[in-house]
Amino acid sequence: MNFTMKPLLAAAACAMFFSAGAEELQMVSQSYSYPDNEPAPCHPVPTERQLKWQETEFYAFFHYGMNTYTGLEWGNGNENPSTFAPTQLPNPKQWLEAVKAAGMKGGIAVVKHHDGFCLWPTATTDHKCTNSSNSYAQQTNIPQAFAEAARELDMKYGFYVSPWDRNSAYYGTDRYVKDVFMKQCDELAQYGSDQFEMWFDGANGGSGYYGGANDNRSVDEATYYDVPNLRDYIHKIAPMCLMWGVGGEARWIGNESGYAGETNWAMMERGHSSEISSRNSGQEEGWIWLPGESDAKATSAGWFWHSNQSDLSAERLFQMYLETVGRNSTLILNIPPDKSGTLPTSSVNVLKSLGEMLTTRLGTDLARNATIEADASRSNGASRTYDASNMIDGNPETYWATGDGVTNATITLTWDEPQTIHYVSLMEYIAKGQRVKSFTIETSADGENWEERASEIAQTTIGYKRIIPLNGSTSASYTNGYTAKAVRITINDSRACPLLSSVSVY
Ligand code: FUL
């Protein structure tokens, strides 16, 4: 719809109120108009916290703790604190430097796993590193060192604190939530108001040591942890800290193998029976914004370090990246520190190769030098345009849009000289909701004859980011690519007028 034709809505709404002291009646007239012609939101929409979190895209998971020294994946909670015996002072800065080289923007450190062993000098339990007889353990404070290193390296950081505690005598009672778990979250929040995510595992209850009781305790995770209060409380201290999993602000993608659905909505019908089976793809009809996060391991054995582990190849990790970040999910990739409290050299080397691969393959955006056109664009507003050029200006705040009710359109990028291309990456302006339901990509070697690409991949949702390998495969080796003088993207269907903030071609 043309802006000039659009009626200025509800021109005169009147409000009445009493002024504080004099109690005299005042009339205030307000008028509503849309000088910028902005598209209406297509609900649900993300909170600002969820938006910021989504921009983190690719970050690390560091499973380190008592299990590193017992060789277990789930400690029972009956460990002697002295078993935690680092051979040198654990060095979170080395962890973060290594993942930064892989192109990651941050990391989450496990500071308490299900065994209840805390990697900071907590006041809530005796099951903690500072009670070890090892002198490096006594000096260990992972949340503090991790937060400091992240700030120094300009990276985002957060903590995994297991709600389940197989050591605590109080687990399963109200006292555990009030006096142990909430206080631990509070202590951790104090390590930085700039945390981006707290990870609350879904593993809840079962057998354990429980202060010597050695029994089985189960809880209802939906009610036991007093999540609404916990969330409000953490957000007061760390306003941009997203509460993952049990916290209810982002969802598990449904597997630990590093892939999201090709179709992947950021919305879910929370509480509906279909929720669990829809984790991988989200739900188009979902009424709550609950974006997916994929947790996966970069090593072969477990989440924690094991002497027999090997590193997955950089090529395999690149595939995971395409199948998660490239499918509207974030990727939290686990690399476990060893008994020295540092990442093994072999892992550091793979991370470096991955970073180089990402730079070579997805580092130079050819769209920036293209001419871009759309066959439909929304009319300009007073201080905003919705032109196709907004998709290649590198500014995530500007976007291309069509007019209200226009749910299909074609975008064409053209170069003076033919380019060799492998990937097309698209981003929706999700602040106003996720919209696109179907699209197609074609390339043309001469600018006249078109060939459809990657039709074997479901070109359905886009969301925050969608990366399409033009050869149709996320696992095939990096080929010679296609020669293209032009690329055409057709939006075939959308929940409302499509809004794209970026088109990139690599
Ligand atoms: C799971 C836990 O039980 C694993 O030990 C690990 O921490 C993984 C990331 O989440 O639910």
PDB file of C-alpha atoms in Angstrom, residues 41-228:
ATOM      1  CA  PRO A  41       4.748  -6.892  13.719  1.00  0.00           C
ATOM      2  CA  CYS A  42       3.809 -10.445  12.838  1.00  0.00           C
ATOM      3  CA  HIS A  43       3.435 -12.049  16.272  1.00  0.00           C
ATOM      4  CA  PRO A  44       5.024 -13.507  18.283  1.00  0.00           C
ATOM      5  CA  VAL A  45       8.165 -11.376  18.284  1.00  0.00           C
ATOM      6  CA  PRO A  46      11.417 -11.788  20.245  1.00  0.00           C
ATOM      7  CA  THR A  47      12.295  -9.789  23.318  1.00  0.00           C
ATOM      8  CA  GLU A  48      15.317  -7.544  23.017  1.00  0.00           C
ATOM      9  CA  ARG A  49      17.220 -10.062  25.134  1.00  0.00           C
ATOM     10  CA  GLN A  50      16.372 -12.887  22.734  1.00  0.00           C
ATOM     11  CA  LEU A  51      17.385 -10.741  19.772  1.00  0.00           C
ATOM     12  CA  LYS A  52      20.781  -9.941  21.252  1.00  0.00           C
ATOM     13  CA  TRP A  53      21.297 -13.578  22.200  1.00  0.00           C
ATOM     14  CA  GLN A  54      20.495 -14.722  18.647  1.00  0.00           C
ATOM     15  CA  GLU A  55      23.205 -12.438  17.289  1.00  0.00           C
ATOM     16  CA  THR A  56      25.783 -14.452  19.246  1.00  0.00           C
ATOM     17  CA  GLU A  57      25.187 -17.239  16.670  1.00  0.00           C
ATOM     18  CA  PHE A  58      28.163 -19.499  17.421  1.00  0.00           C
ATOM     19  CA  TYR A  59      29.689 -19.976  20.862  1.00  0.00           C
ATOM     20  CA  ALA A  60      31.498 -22.558  22.923  1.00  0.00           C
ATOM     21  CA  PHE A  61      30.572 -24.932  25.717  1.00  0.00           C
ATOM     22  CA  PHE A  62      33.277 -25.908  28.183  1.00  0.00           C
ATOM     23  CA  HIS A  63      32.558 -28.993  30.280  1.00  0.00           C
ATOM     24  CA  TYR A  64      35.212 -29.045  32.968  1.00  0.00           C
ATOM     25  CA  GLY A  65      34.950 -30.100  36.611  1.00  0.00           C
ATOM     26  CA  MET A  66      35.019 -33.137  38.872  1.00  0.00           C
ATOM     27  CA  ASN A  67      34.209 -35.477  35.965  1.00  0.00           C
ATOM     28  CA  THR A  68      37.430 -34.403  34.227  1.00  0.00           C
ATOM     29  CA  TYR A  69      39.283 -36.256  36.996  1.00  0.00           C
ATOM     30  CA  THR A  70      36.949 -39.242  37.541  1.00  0.00           C
ATOM     31  CA  GLY A  71      36.404 -39.984  33.859  1.00  0.00           C
ATOM     32  CA  LEU A  72      32.625 -39.999  34.404  1.00  0.00           C
ATOM     33  CA  GLU A  73      29.996 -38.043  32.507  1.00  0.00           C
ATOM     34  CA  TRP A  74      27.544 -37.862  35.412  1.00  0.00           C
ATOM     35  CA  GLY A  75      29.179 -37.894  38.850  1.00  0.00           C
ATOM     36  CA  ASN A  76      27.107 -39.327  41.685  1.00  0.00           C
ATOM     37  CA  GLY A  77      27.777 -36.471  44.099  1.00  0.00           C
ATOM     38  CA  ASN A  78      29.795 -38.568  46.554  1.00  0.00           C
ATOM     39  CA  GLU A  79      33.236 -37.529  45.270  1.00  0.00           C
ATOM     40  CA  ASN A  80      36.021 -36.449  47.575  1.00  0.00           C
ATOM     41  CA  PRO A  81      36.725 -32.752  46.723  1.00  0.00           C
ATOM     42  CA  SER A  82      40.446 -33.583  46.576  1.00  0.00           C
ATOM     43  CA  THR A  83      39.822 -35.749  43.516  1.00  0.00           C
ATOM     44  CA  PHE A  84      39.525 -32.422  41.693  1.00  0.00           C
ATOM     45  CA  ALA A  85      43.260 -31.908  41.199  1.00  0.00           C
ATOM     46  CA  PRO A  86      44.309 -29.672  38.281  1.00  0.00           C
ATOM     47  CA  THR A  87      47.943 -30.117  37.251  1.00  0.00           C
ATOM     48  CA  GLN A  88      48.181 -26.334  36.805  1.00  0.00           C
ATOM     49  CA  LEU A  89      45.910 -23.357  37.400  1.00  0.00           C
ATOM     50  CA  PRO A  90      42.902 -23.740  35.040  1.00  0.00           C
ATOM     51  CA  ASN A  91      43.144 -21.116  32.314  1.00  0.00           C
ATOM     52  CA  PRO A  92      39.785 -19.987  30.875  1.00  0.00           C
ATOM     53  CA  LYS A  93      41.532 -17.303  28.845  1.00  0.00           C
ATOM     54  CA  GLN A  94      43.263 -20.022  26.821  1.00  0.00           C
ATOM     55  CA  TRP A  95      39.849 -21.681  26.218  1.00  0.00           C
ATOM     56  CA  LEU A  96      38.293 -18.470  24.961  1.00  0.00           C
ATOM     57  CA  GLU A  97      41.253 -17.492  22.793  1.00  0.00           C
ATOM     58  CA  ALA A  98      41.080 -20.867  21.063  1.00  0.00           C
ATOM     59  CA  VAL A  99      37.370 -20.607  20.280  1.00  0.00           C
ATOM     60  CA  LYS A 100      37.687 -17.008  19.173  1.00  0.00           C
ATOM     61  CA  ALA A 101      40.071 -18.261  16.506  1.00  0.00           C
ATOM     62  CA  ALA A 102      37.270 -20.581  15.342  1.00  0.00           C
ATOM     63  CA  GLY A 103      34.987 -17.603  14.767  1.00  0.00           C
ATOM     64  CA  MET A 104      32.974 -18.022  17.972  1.00  0.00           C
ATOM     65  CA  LYS A 105      31.620 -14.950  19.677  1.00  0.00           C
ATOM     66  CA  GLY A 106      31.505 -16.263  23.231  1.00  0.00           C
ATOM     67  CA  GLY A 107      31.250 -19.239  25.523  1.00  0.00           C
ATOM     68  CA  ILE A 108      29.449 -20.894  28.391  1.00  0.00           C
ATOM     69  CA  ALA A 109      31.440 -22.544  31.170  1.00  0.00           C
ATOM     70  CA  VAL A 110      30.001 -25.405  33.192  1.00  0.00           C
ATOM     71  CA  VAL A 111      30.543 -24.295  36.777  1.00  0.00           C
ATOM     72  CA  LYS A 112      28.398 -26.956  38.453  1.00  0.00           C
ATOM     73  CA  HIS A 113      27.325 -30.238  36.864  1.00  0.00           C
ATOM     74  CA  HIS A 114      24.845 -32.795  38.194  1.00  0.00           C
ATOM     75  CA  ASP A 115      27.386 -33.966  40.821  1.00  0.00           C
ATOM     76  CA  GLY A 116      26.866 -30.611  42.571  1.00  0.00           C
ATOM     77  CA  PHE A 117      30.618 -29.863  42.657  1.00  0.00           C
ATOM     78  CA  CYS A 118      31.056 -26.083  42.377  1.00  0.00           C
ATOM     79  CA  LEU A 119      34.010 -24.446  40.617  1.00  0.00           C
ATOM     80  CA  TRP A 120      33.839 -21.267  42.671  1.00  0.00           C
ATOM     81  CA  PRO A 121      34.099 -20.527  46.385  1.00  0.00           C
ATOM     82  CA  THR A 122      30.357 -20.774  46.996  1.00  0.00           C
ATOM     83  CA  ALA A 123      28.759 -20.331  50.400  1.00  0.00           C
ATOM     84  CA  THR A 124      26.040 -22.857  49.524  1.00  0.00           C
ATOM     85  CA  THR A 125      27.871 -26.183  49.797  1.00  0.00           C
ATOM     86  CA  ASP A 126      31.083 -27.890  50.906  1.00  0.00           C
ATOM     87  CA  HIS A 127      31.225 -29.778  47.635  1.00  0.00           C
ATOM     88  CA  LYS A 128      33.501 -27.263  45.907  1.00  0.00           C
ATOM     89  CA  CYS A 129      36.958 -26.773  44.438  1.00  0.00           C
ATOM     90  CA  THR A 130      38.273 -24.715  47.329  1.00  0.00           C
ATOM     91  CA  ASN A 131      37.831 -27.745  49.621  1.00  0.00           C
ATOM     92  CA  SER A 132      40.274 -29.808  47.572  1.00  0.00           C
ATOM     93  CA  SER A 133      43.743 -30.402  49.011  1.00  0.00           C
ATOM     94  CA  ASN A 134      45.237 -29.468  45.626  1.00  0.00           C
ATOM     95  CA  SER A 135      46.693 -25.970  45.715  1.00  0.00           C
ATOM     96  CA  TYR A 136      45.610 -25.097  42.147  1.00  0.00           C
ATOM     97  CA  ALA A 137      42.075 -26.213  43.011  1.00  0.00           C
ATOM     98  CA  GLN A 138      42.088 -23.951  46.032  1.00  0.00           C
ATOM     99  CA  GLN A 139      42.884 -20.964  43.807  1.00  0.00           C
ATOM    100  CA  THR A 140      40.294 -21.927  41.178  1.00  0.00           C
ATOM    101  CA  ASN A 141      37.355 -19.630  40.528  1.00  0.00           C
ATOM    102  CA  ILE A 142      36.106 -20.472  37.046  1.00  0.00           C
ATOM    103  CA  PRO A 143      33.200 -17.998  36.809  1.00  0.00           C
ATOM    104  CA  GLN A 144      35.414 -15.128  37.861  1.00  0.00           C
ATOM    105  CA  ALA A 145      38.350 -16.003  35.596  1.00  0.00           C
ATOM    106  CA  PHE A 146      36.022 -16.844  32.705  1.00  0.00           C
ATOM    107  CA  ALA A 147      34.104 -13.556  32.927  1.00  0.00           C
ATOM    108  CA  GLU A 148      37.329 -11.557  33.183  1.00  0.00           C
ATOM    109  CA  ALA A 149      38.873 -13.302  30.185  1.00  0.00           C
ATOM    110  CA  ALA A 150      35.719 -12.831  28.107  1.00  0.00           C
ATOM    111  CA  ARG A 151      35.677  -9.103  28.807  1.00  0.00           C
ATOM    112  CA  GLU A 152      39.344  -8.849  27.957  1.00  0.00           C
ATOM    113  CA  LEU A 153      38.786 -10.660  24.657  1.00  0.00           C
ATOM    114  CA  ASP A 154      35.562  -8.796  23.897  1.00  0.00           C
ATOM    115  CA  MET A 155      33.512 -11.989  23.927  1.00  0.00           C
ATOM    116  CA  LYS A 156      30.181 -12.941  25.451  1.00  0.00           C
ATOM    117  CA  TYR A 157      30.041 -15.274  28.422  1.00  0.00           C
ATOM    118  CA  GLY A 158      27.636 -17.224  30.562  1.00  0.00           C
ATOM    119  CA  PHE A 159      27.446 -20.196  32.929  1.00  0.00           C
ATOM    120  CA  TYR A 160      25.911 -23.646  33.049  1.00  0.00           C
ATOM    121  CA  VAL A 161      24.637 -24.372  36.523  1.00  0.00           C
ATOM    122  CA  SER A 162      22.927 -27.715  36.897  1.00  0.00           C
ATOM    123  CA  PRO A 163      19.544 -27.493  38.610  1.00  0.00           C
ATOM    124  CA  TRP A 164      19.944 -31.174  39.508  1.00  0.00           C
ATOM    125  CA  ASP A 165      22.330 -31.706  42.423  1.00  0.00           C
ATOM    126  CA  ARG A 166      23.218 -35.287  43.321  1.00  0.00           C
ATOM    127  CA  ASN A 167      25.311 -34.158  46.260  1.00  0.00           C
ATOM    128  CA  SER A 168      22.835 -32.002  48.147  1.00  0.00           C
ATOM    129  CA  ALA A 169      20.981 -33.562  51.076  1.00  0.00           C
ATOM    130  CA  TYR A 170      18.171 -31.097  50.365  1.00  0.00           C
ATOM    131  CA  TYR A 171      17.582 -31.925  46.707  1.00  0.00           C
ATOM    132  CA  GLY A 172      13.872 -32.583  46.172  1.00  0.00           C
ATOM    133  CA  THR A 173      12.798 -30.317  49.063  1.00  0.00           C
ATOM    134  CA  ASP A 174      11.901 -26.612  49.010  1.00  0.00           C
ATOM    135  CA  ARG A 175      15.003 -25.870  50.983  1.00  0.00           C
ATOM    136  CA  TYR A 176      17.224 -26.898  48.058  1.00  0.00           C
ATOM    137  CA  VAL A 177      15.600 -24.392  45.705  1.00  0.00           C
ATOM    138  CA  LYS A 178      15.643 -21.545  48.223  1.00  0.00           C
ATOM    139  CA  ASP A 179      18.922 -22.076  50.055  1.00  0.00           C
ATOM    140  CA  VAL A 180      21.074 -23.824  47.487  1.00  0.00           C
ATOM    141  CA  PHE A 181      20.029 -23.435  43.850  1.00  0.00           C
ATOM    142  CA  MET A 182      18.663 -19.869  43.900  1.00  0.00           C
ATOM    143  CA  LYS A 183      21.633 -18.729  45.950  1.00  0.00           C
ATOM    144  CA  GLN A 184      24.051 -20.362  43.517  1.00  0.00           C
ATOM    145  CA  CYS A 185      22.367 -18.578  40.615  1.00  0.00           C
ATOM    146  CA  ASP A 186      22.570 -15.366  42.586  1.00  0.00           C
ATOM    147  CA  GLU A 187      26.271 -15.865  43.337  1.00  0.00           C
ATOM    148  CA  LEU A 188      26.924 -16.529  39.650  1.00  0.00           C
ATOM    149  CA  ALA A 189      24.927 -13.531  38.505  1.00  0.00           C
ATOM    150  CA  GLN A 190      27.220 -11.429  40.708  1.00  0.00           C
ATOM    151  CA  TYR A 191      30.156 -12.382  38.491  1.00  0.00           C
ATOM    152  CA  GLY A 192      28.830 -10.042  35.829  1.00  0.00           C
ATOM    153  CA  SER A 193      25.697  -8.163  34.896  1.00  0.00           C
ATOM    154  CA  ASP A 194      26.737  -8.525  31.234  1.00  0.00           C
ATOM    155  CA  GLN A 195      26.175 -12.318  30.980  1.00  0.00           C
ATOM    156  CA  PHE A 196      24.374 -13.385  27.821  1.00  0.00           C
ATOM    157  CA  GLU A 197      23.011 -16.799  28.793  1.00  0.00           C
ATOM    158  CA  MET A 198      22.559 -19.135  31.772  1.00  0.00           C
ATOM    159  CA  TRP A 199      22.170 -22.779  30.900  1.00  0.00           C
ATOM    160  CA  PHE A 200      19.699 -24.827  32.933  1.00  0.00           C
ATOM    161  CA  ASP A 201      19.920 -28.469  32.012  1.00  0.00           C
ATOM    162  CA  GLY A 202      16.874 -30.588  31.507  1.00  0.00           C
ATOM    163  CA  ALA A 203      18.354 -33.579  33.395  1.00  0.00           C
ATOM    164  CA  ASN A 204      16.444 -33.473  36.634  1.00  0.00           C
ATOM    165  CA  GLY A 205      16.337 -35.952  39.433  1.00  0.00           C
ATOM    166  CA  GLY A 206      17.047 -39.639  39.784  1.00  0.00           C
ATOM    167  CA  SER A 207      19.503 -41.555  41.879  1.00  0.00           C
ATOM    168  CA  GLY A 208      22.294 -39.839  43.790  1.00  0.00           C
ATOM    169  CA  TYR A 209      24.320 -39.506  46.948  1.00  0.00           C
ATOM    170  CA  TYR A 210      22.098 -36.737  48.396  1.00  0.00           C
ATOM    171  CA  GLY A 211      24.155 -36.112  51.512  1.00  0.00           C
ATOM    172  CA  GLY A 212      24.577 -39.810  52.191  1.00  0.00           C
ATOM    173  CA  ALA A 213      20.927 -40.843  51.739  1.00  0.00           C
ATOM    174  CA  ASN A 214      21.827 -42.640  48.485  1.00  0.00           C
ATOM    175  CA  ASP A 215      18.295 -42.737  47.180  1.00  0.00           C
ATOM    176  CA  ASN A 216      16.160 -41.741  44.229  1.00  0.00           C
ATOM    177  CA  ARG A 217      14.598 -38.286  44.084  1.00  0.00           C
ATOM    178  CA  SER A 218      12.442 -36.966  41.312  1.00  0.00           C
ATOM    179  CA  VAL A 219      10.970 -33.508  40.841  1.00  0.00           C
ATOM    180  CA  ASP A 220       8.586 -31.834  38.429  1.00  0.00           C
ATOM    181  CA  GLU A 221      10.881 -29.436  36.574  1.00  0.00           C
ATOM    182  CA  ALA A 222       7.929 -27.326  35.452  1.00  0.00           C
ATOM    183  CA  THR A 223       7.119 -26.281  39.025  1.00  0.00           C
ATOM    184  CA  TYR A 224       9.978 -27.282  41.328  1.00  0.00           C
ATOM    185  CA  TYR A 225      12.565 -24.617  40.476  1.00  0.00           C
ATOM    186  CA  ASP A 226      10.256 -21.607  40.831  1.00  0.00           C
ATOM    187  CA  VAL A 227      11.351 -20.502  37.380  1.00  0.00           C
ATOM    188  CA  PRO A 228       9.291 -17.281  37.094  1.00  0.00           C
TER     189      PRO A 228
END
